[in-house]
Short mmCIF file of C-alpha atoms and ligand atoms in Angstrom, two decimals:
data_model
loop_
_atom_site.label_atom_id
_atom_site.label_comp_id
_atom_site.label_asym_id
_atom_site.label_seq_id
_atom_site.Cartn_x
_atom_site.Cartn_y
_atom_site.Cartn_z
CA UNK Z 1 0.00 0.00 0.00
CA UNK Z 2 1.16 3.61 -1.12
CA UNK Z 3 0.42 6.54 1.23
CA UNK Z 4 -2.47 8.58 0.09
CA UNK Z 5 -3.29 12.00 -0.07
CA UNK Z 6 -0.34 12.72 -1.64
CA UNK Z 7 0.05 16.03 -4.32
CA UNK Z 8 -0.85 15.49 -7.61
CA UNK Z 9 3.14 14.98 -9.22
CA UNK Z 10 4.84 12.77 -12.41
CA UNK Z 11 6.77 10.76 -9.34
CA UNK Z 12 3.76 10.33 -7.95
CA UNK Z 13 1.78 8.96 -10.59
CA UNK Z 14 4.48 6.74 -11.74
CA UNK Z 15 4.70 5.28 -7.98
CA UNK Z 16 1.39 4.66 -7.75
CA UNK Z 17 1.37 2.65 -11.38
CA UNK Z 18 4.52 1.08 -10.32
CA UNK Z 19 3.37 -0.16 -7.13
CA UNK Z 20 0.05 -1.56 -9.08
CA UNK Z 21 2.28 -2.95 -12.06
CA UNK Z 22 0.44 -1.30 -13.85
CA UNK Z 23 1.02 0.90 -17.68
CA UNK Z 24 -1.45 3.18 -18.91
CA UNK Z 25 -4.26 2.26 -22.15
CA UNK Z 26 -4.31 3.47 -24.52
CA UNK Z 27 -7.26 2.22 -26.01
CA UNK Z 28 -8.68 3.61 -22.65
CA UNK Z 29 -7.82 7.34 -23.31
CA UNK Z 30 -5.35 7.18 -20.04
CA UNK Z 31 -3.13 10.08 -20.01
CA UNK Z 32 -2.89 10.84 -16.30
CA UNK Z 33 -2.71 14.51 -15.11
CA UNK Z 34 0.36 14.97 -13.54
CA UNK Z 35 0.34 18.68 -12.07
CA UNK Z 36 -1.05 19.90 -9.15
CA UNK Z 37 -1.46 24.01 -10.25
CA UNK Z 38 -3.93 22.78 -13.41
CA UNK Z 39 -5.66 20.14 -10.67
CA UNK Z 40 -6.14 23.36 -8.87
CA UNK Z 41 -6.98 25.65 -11.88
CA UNK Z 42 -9.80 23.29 -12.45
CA UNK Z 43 -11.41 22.86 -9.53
CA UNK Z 44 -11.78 26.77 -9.32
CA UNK Z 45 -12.76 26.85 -12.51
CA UNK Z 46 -15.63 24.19 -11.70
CA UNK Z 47 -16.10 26.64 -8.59
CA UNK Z 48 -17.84 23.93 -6.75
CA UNK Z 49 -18.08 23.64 -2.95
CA UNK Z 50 -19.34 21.71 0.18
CA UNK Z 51 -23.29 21.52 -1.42
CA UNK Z 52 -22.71 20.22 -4.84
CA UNK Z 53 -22.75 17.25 -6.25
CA UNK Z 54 -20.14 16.43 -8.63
CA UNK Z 55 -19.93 13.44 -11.29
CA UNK Z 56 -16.58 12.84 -12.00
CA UNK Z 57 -16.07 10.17 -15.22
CA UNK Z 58 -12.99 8.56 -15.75
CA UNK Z 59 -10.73 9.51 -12.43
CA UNK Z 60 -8.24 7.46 -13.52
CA UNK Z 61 -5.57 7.56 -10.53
CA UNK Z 62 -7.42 10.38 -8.64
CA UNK Z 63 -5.65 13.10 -9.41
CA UNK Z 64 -8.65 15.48 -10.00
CA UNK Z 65 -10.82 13.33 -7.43
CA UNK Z 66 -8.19 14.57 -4.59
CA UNK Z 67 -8.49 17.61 -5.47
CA UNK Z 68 -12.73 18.15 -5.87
CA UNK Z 69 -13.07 15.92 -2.84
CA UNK Z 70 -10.71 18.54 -1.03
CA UNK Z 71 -13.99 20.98 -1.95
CA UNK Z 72 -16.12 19.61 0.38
CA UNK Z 73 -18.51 18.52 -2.33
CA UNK Z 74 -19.62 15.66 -2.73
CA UNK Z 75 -18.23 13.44 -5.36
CA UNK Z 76 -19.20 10.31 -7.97
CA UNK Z 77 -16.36 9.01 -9.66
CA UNK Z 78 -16.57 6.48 -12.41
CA UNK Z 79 -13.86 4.45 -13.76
CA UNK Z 80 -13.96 2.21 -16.18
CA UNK Z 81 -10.96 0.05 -15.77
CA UNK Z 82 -11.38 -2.00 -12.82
CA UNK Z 83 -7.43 -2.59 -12.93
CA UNK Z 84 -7.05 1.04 -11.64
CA UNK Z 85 -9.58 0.79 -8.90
CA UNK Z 86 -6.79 -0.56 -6.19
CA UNK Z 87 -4.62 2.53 -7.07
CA UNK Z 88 -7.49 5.26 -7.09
CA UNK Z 89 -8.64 3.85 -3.86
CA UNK Z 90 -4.77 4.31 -2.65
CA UNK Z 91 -4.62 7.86 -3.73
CA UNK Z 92 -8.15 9.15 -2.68
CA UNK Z 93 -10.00 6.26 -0.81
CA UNK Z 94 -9.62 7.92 2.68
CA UNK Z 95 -12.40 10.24 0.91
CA UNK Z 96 -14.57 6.94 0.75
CA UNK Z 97 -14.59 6.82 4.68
CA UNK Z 98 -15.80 10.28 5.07
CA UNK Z 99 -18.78 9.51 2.49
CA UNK Z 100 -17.75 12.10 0.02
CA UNK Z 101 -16.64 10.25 -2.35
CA UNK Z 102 -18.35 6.80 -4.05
CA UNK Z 103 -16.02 5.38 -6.46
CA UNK Z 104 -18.20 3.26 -9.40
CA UNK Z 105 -16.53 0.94 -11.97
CA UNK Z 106 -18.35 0.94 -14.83
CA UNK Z 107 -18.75 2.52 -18.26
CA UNK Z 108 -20.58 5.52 -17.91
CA UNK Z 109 -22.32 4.80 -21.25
CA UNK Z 110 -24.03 2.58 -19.16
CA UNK Z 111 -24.58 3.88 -15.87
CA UNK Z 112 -27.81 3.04 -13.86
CA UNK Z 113 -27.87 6.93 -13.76
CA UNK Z 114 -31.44 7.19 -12.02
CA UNK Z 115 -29.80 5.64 -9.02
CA UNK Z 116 -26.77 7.51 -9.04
CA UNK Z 117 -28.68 10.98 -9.78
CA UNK Z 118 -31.36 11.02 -7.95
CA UNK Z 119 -33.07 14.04 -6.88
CA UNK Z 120 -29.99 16.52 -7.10
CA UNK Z 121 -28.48 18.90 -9.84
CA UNK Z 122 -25.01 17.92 -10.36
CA UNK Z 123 -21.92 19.33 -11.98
CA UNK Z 124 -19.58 17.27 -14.54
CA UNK Z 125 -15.74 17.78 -13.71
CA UNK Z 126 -13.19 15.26 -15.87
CA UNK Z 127 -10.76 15.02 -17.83
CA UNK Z 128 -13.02 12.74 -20.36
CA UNK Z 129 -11.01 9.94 -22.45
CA UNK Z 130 -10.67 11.57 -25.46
CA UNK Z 131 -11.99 9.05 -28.35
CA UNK Z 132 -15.69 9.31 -26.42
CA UNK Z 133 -15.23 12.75 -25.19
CA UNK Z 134 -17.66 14.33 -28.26
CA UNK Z 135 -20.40 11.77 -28.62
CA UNK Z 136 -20.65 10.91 -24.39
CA UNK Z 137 -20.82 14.69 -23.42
CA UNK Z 138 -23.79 15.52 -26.26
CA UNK Z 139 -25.23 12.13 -25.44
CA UNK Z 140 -25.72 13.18 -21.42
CA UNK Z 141 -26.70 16.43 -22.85
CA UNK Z 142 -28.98 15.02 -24.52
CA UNK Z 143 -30.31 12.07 -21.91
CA UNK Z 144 -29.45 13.74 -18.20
CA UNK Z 145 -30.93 17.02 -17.75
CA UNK Z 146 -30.08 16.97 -14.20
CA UNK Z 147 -25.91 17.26 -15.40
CA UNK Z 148 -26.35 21.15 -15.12
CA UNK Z 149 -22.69 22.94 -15.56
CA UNK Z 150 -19.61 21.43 -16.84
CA UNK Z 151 -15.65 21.96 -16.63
CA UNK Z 152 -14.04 19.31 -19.19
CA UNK Z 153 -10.78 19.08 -20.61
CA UNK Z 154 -11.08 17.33 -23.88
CA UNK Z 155 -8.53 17.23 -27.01
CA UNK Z 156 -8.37 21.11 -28.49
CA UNK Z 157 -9.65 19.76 -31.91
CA UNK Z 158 -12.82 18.56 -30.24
CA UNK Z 159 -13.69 21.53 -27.78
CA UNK Z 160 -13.02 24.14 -30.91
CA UNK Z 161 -15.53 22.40 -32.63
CA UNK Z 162 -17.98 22.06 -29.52
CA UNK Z 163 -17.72 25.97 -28.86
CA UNK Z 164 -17.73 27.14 -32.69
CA UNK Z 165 -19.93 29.85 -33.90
CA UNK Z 166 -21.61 29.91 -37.06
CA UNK Z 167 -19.63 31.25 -40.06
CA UNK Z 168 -16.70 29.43 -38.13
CA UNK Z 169 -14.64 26.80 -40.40
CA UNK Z 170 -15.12 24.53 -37.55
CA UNK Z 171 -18.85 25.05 -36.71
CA UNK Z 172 -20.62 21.74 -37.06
CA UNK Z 173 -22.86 19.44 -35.83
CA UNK Z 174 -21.35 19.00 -32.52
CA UNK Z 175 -21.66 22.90 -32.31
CA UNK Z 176 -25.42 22.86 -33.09
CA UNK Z 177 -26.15 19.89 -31.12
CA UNK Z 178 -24.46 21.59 -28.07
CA UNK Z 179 -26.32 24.51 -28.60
CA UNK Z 180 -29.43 22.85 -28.29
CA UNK Z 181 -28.51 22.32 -24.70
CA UNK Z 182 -26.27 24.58 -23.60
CA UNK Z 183 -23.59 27.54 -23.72
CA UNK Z 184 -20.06 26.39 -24.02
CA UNK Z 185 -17.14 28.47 -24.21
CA UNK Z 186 -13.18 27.56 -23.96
CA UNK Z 187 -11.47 28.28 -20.40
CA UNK Z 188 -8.38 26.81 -20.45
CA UNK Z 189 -5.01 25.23 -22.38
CA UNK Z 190 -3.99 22.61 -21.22
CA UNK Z 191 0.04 21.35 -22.22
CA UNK Z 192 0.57 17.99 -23.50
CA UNK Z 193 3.14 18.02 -21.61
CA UNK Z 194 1.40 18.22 -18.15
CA UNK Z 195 0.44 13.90 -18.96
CA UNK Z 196 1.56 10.71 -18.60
CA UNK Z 197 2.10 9.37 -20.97
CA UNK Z 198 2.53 12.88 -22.97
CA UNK Z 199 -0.32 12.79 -25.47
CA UNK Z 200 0.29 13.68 -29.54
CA UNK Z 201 -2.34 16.29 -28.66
CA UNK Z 202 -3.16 19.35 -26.91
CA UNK Z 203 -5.97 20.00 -24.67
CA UNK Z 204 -8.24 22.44 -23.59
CA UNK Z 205 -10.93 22.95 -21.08
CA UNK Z 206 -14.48 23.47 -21.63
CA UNK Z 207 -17.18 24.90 -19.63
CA UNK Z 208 -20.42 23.61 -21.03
CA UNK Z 209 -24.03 25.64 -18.77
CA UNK Z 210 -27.03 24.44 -19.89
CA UNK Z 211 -29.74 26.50 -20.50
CA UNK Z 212 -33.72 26.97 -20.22
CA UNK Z 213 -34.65 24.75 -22.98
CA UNK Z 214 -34.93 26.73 -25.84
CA UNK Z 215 -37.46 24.18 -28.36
CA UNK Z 216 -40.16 22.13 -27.30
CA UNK Z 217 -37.19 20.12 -25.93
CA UNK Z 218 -39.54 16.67 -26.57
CA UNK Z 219 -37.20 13.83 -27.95
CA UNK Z 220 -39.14 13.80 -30.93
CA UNK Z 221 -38.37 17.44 -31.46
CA UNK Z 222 -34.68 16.79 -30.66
CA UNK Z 223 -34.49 13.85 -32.97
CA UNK Z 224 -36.25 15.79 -35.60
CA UNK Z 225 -33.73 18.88 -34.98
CA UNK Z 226 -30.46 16.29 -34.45
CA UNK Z 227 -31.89 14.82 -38.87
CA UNK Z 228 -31.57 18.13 -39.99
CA UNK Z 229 -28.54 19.09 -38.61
CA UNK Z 230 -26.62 15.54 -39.87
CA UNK Z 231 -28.24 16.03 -43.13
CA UNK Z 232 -27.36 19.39 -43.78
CA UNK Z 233 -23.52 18.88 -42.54
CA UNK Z 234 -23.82 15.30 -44.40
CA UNK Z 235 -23.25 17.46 -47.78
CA UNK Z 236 -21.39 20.75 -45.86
CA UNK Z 237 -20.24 22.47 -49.31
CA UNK Z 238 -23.81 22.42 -50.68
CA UNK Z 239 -26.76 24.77 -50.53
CA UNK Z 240 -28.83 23.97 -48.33
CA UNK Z 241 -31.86 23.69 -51.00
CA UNK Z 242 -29.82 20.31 -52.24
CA UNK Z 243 -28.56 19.04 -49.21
CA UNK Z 244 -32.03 19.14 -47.86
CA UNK Z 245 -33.84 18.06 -50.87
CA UNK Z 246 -36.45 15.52 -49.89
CA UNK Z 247 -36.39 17.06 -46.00
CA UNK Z 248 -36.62 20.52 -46.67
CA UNK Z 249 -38.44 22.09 -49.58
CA UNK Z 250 -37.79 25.80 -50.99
CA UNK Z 251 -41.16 27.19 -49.47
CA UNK Z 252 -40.17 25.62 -46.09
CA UNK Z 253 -36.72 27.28 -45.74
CA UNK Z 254 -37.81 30.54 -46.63
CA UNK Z 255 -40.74 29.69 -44.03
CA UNK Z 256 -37.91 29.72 -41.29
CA UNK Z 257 -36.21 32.74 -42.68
CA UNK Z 258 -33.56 30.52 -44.50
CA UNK Z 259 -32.20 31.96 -48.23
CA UNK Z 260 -31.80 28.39 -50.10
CA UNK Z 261 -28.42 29.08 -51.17
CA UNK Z 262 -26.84 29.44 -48.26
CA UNK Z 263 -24.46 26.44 -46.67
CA UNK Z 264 -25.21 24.82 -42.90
CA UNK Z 265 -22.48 26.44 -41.77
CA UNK Z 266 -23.94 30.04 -42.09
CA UNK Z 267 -27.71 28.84 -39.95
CA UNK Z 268 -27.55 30.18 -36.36
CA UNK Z 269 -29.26 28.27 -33.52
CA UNK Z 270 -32.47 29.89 -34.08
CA UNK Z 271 -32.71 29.37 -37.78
CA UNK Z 272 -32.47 25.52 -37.29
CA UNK Z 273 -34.75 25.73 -34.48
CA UNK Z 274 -37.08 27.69 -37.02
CA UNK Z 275 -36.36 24.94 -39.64
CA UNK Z 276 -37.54 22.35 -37.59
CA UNK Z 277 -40.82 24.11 -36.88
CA UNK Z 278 -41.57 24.53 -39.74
CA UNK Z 279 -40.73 20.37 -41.20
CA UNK Z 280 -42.92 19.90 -37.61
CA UNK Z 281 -45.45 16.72 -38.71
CA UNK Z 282 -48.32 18.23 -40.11
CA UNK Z 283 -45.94 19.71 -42.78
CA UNK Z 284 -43.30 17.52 -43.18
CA UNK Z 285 -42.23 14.55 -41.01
CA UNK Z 286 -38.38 14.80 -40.91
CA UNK Z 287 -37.76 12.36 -38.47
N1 SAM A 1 -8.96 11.88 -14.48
C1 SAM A 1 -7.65 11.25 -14.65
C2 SAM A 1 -6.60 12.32 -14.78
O1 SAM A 1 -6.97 13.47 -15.07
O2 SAM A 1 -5.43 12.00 -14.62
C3 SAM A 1 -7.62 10.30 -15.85
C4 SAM A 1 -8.07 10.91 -17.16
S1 SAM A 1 -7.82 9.86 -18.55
C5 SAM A 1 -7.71 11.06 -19.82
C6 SAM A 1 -9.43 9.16 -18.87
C7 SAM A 1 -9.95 8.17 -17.86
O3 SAM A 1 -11.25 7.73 -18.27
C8 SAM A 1 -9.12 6.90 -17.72
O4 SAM A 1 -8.92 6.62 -16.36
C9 SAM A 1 -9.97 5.82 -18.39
O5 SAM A 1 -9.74 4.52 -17.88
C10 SAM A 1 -11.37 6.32 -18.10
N2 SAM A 1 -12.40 5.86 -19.04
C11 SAM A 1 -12.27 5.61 -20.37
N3 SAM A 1 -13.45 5.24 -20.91
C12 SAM A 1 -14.35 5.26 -19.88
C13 SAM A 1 -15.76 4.97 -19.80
N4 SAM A 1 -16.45 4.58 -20.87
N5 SAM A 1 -16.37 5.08 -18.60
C14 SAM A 1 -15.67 5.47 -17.49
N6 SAM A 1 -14.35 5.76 -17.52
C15 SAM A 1 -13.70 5.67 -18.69
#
């Protein structure tokens, strides 16, 4: 058994996966945080305390655990690989006895979430596993209204493209989708070389607030919304009056304020919202 409680360091992380015999996935996403002043710079920038609850997924060897369990707040953290658990529990698990912190190991995909939400509003603090990062934070956007505010550091690629406006070169569907939801602006850079192992990649961090819901906000709405927005970006270098032939007609884009030759890129949140009122069943069932 290591000590626990220790800073967040590169000796330490490498003791604590030498002690486990243990080497980082990569399949997994692990690149391990390895310095304490951006454990610290997140946690303010989460700017949680002693009466929030905070989900964190994928706390790998604890390093950002320590540190929001140090809050006060309480804390969920789910890890995938159960290989890890012995070390997390090392590094944070005294946090276990004071019932702060519940460590789960499982994939969040497929988290019993009704029993681990229950009644609260809870923030979402991680440092996500990069090849899930896009699709699991629109997904629980999508599915978990009760994960209110986020601080996530995800690969800079990914977070540009989750924060782009329209007319942007990377505004997309992850953009759109997000906006659906939520606000989402960049915080933070994050070096590559703050990991270990050092990642090809930098990062950033995100902070995602979600917002009143802005459409109906029914699933059949959403889903209706989520075909447009794939279909138009499907053909991105087309007008939209061909990339939405056979979804779309001319009379119905003009209906939502939409010129036919203009490209998805150039639609702001409202005009898709607008679009899909207007392909609403009744007129045109786009789902
Ligand atoms: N939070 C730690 C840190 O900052 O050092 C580790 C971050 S590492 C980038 C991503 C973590 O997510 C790894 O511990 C990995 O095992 C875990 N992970 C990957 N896929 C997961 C999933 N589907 N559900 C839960 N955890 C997952």
């Amino acid at each position: 058994m290591v000590p626990s409680g220790r800073p967040v360091s590169r000796t330490r992380i490498r003791e604590l996966l030498d002690a486990h015999d243990l080497g980082p996935s990569r399949a997994l996403g692990q690149n391990f945080l390895c310095d304490q002043g951006m454990v610290d710079k997140i946690v303010r920038l989460a700017g949680v305390g002693p009466d929030d609850h905070v989900l964190e997924i994928g706390p790998g060897l604890g390093s950002l655990t320590a540190g929001l369990c140090a809050t006060g707040a309480r804390v969920v953290a789910v890890e995938i690989d159960r290989h890890l658990i012995p070390a997390l529990t090392d590094q944070v698990g005294h946090h276990q006895e004071t019932g702060r912190l519940t460590i789960i190991n499982a994939d969040v995909r497929e988290l019993d979430w009704a029993s681990v939400l229950g009644d609260h509003r809870w923030a979402v603090v991680a440092n996500l596993p990069y090849n899930i990062a896009t699709p699991l934070i629109l997904d629980l956007l999508a599915e978990q209204p009760q994960l209110d505010r986020w601080v996530v550091m995800v690969q800079r690629e990914a977070g540009e493209r989750l924060v782009a406006r329209p007319g942007s070169r990377t505004y997309g569907i992850p953009s759109v989708l997000l906006a659906y939801w939520a606000e989402a602006r960049i915080v933070g850079s994050v070096p590559a070389d703050l990991f270990l192992p050092r990642p090809n990649v930098e990062s950033v961090l995100v902070e995602i607030r979600r917002r009143p819901q802005v459409g109906g906000a029914t699933d059949r709405e959403f889903t209706r919304f989520r075909h447009l927005v794939r279909t138009a970006f499907g053909q991105r270098r087309k007008m939209l009056r061909k990339s939405l032939a056979g979804v779309a007609d001319v009379d119905q884009l003009a209906a939502a304020g939409i010129d036919p030759t203009q490209r998805p890129e150039e639609l702001d949140l409202d005009r898709w919202l607008r679009l899909t009122a207007t392909v609403a069943p009744g007129k045109r069932d786009a789902s």
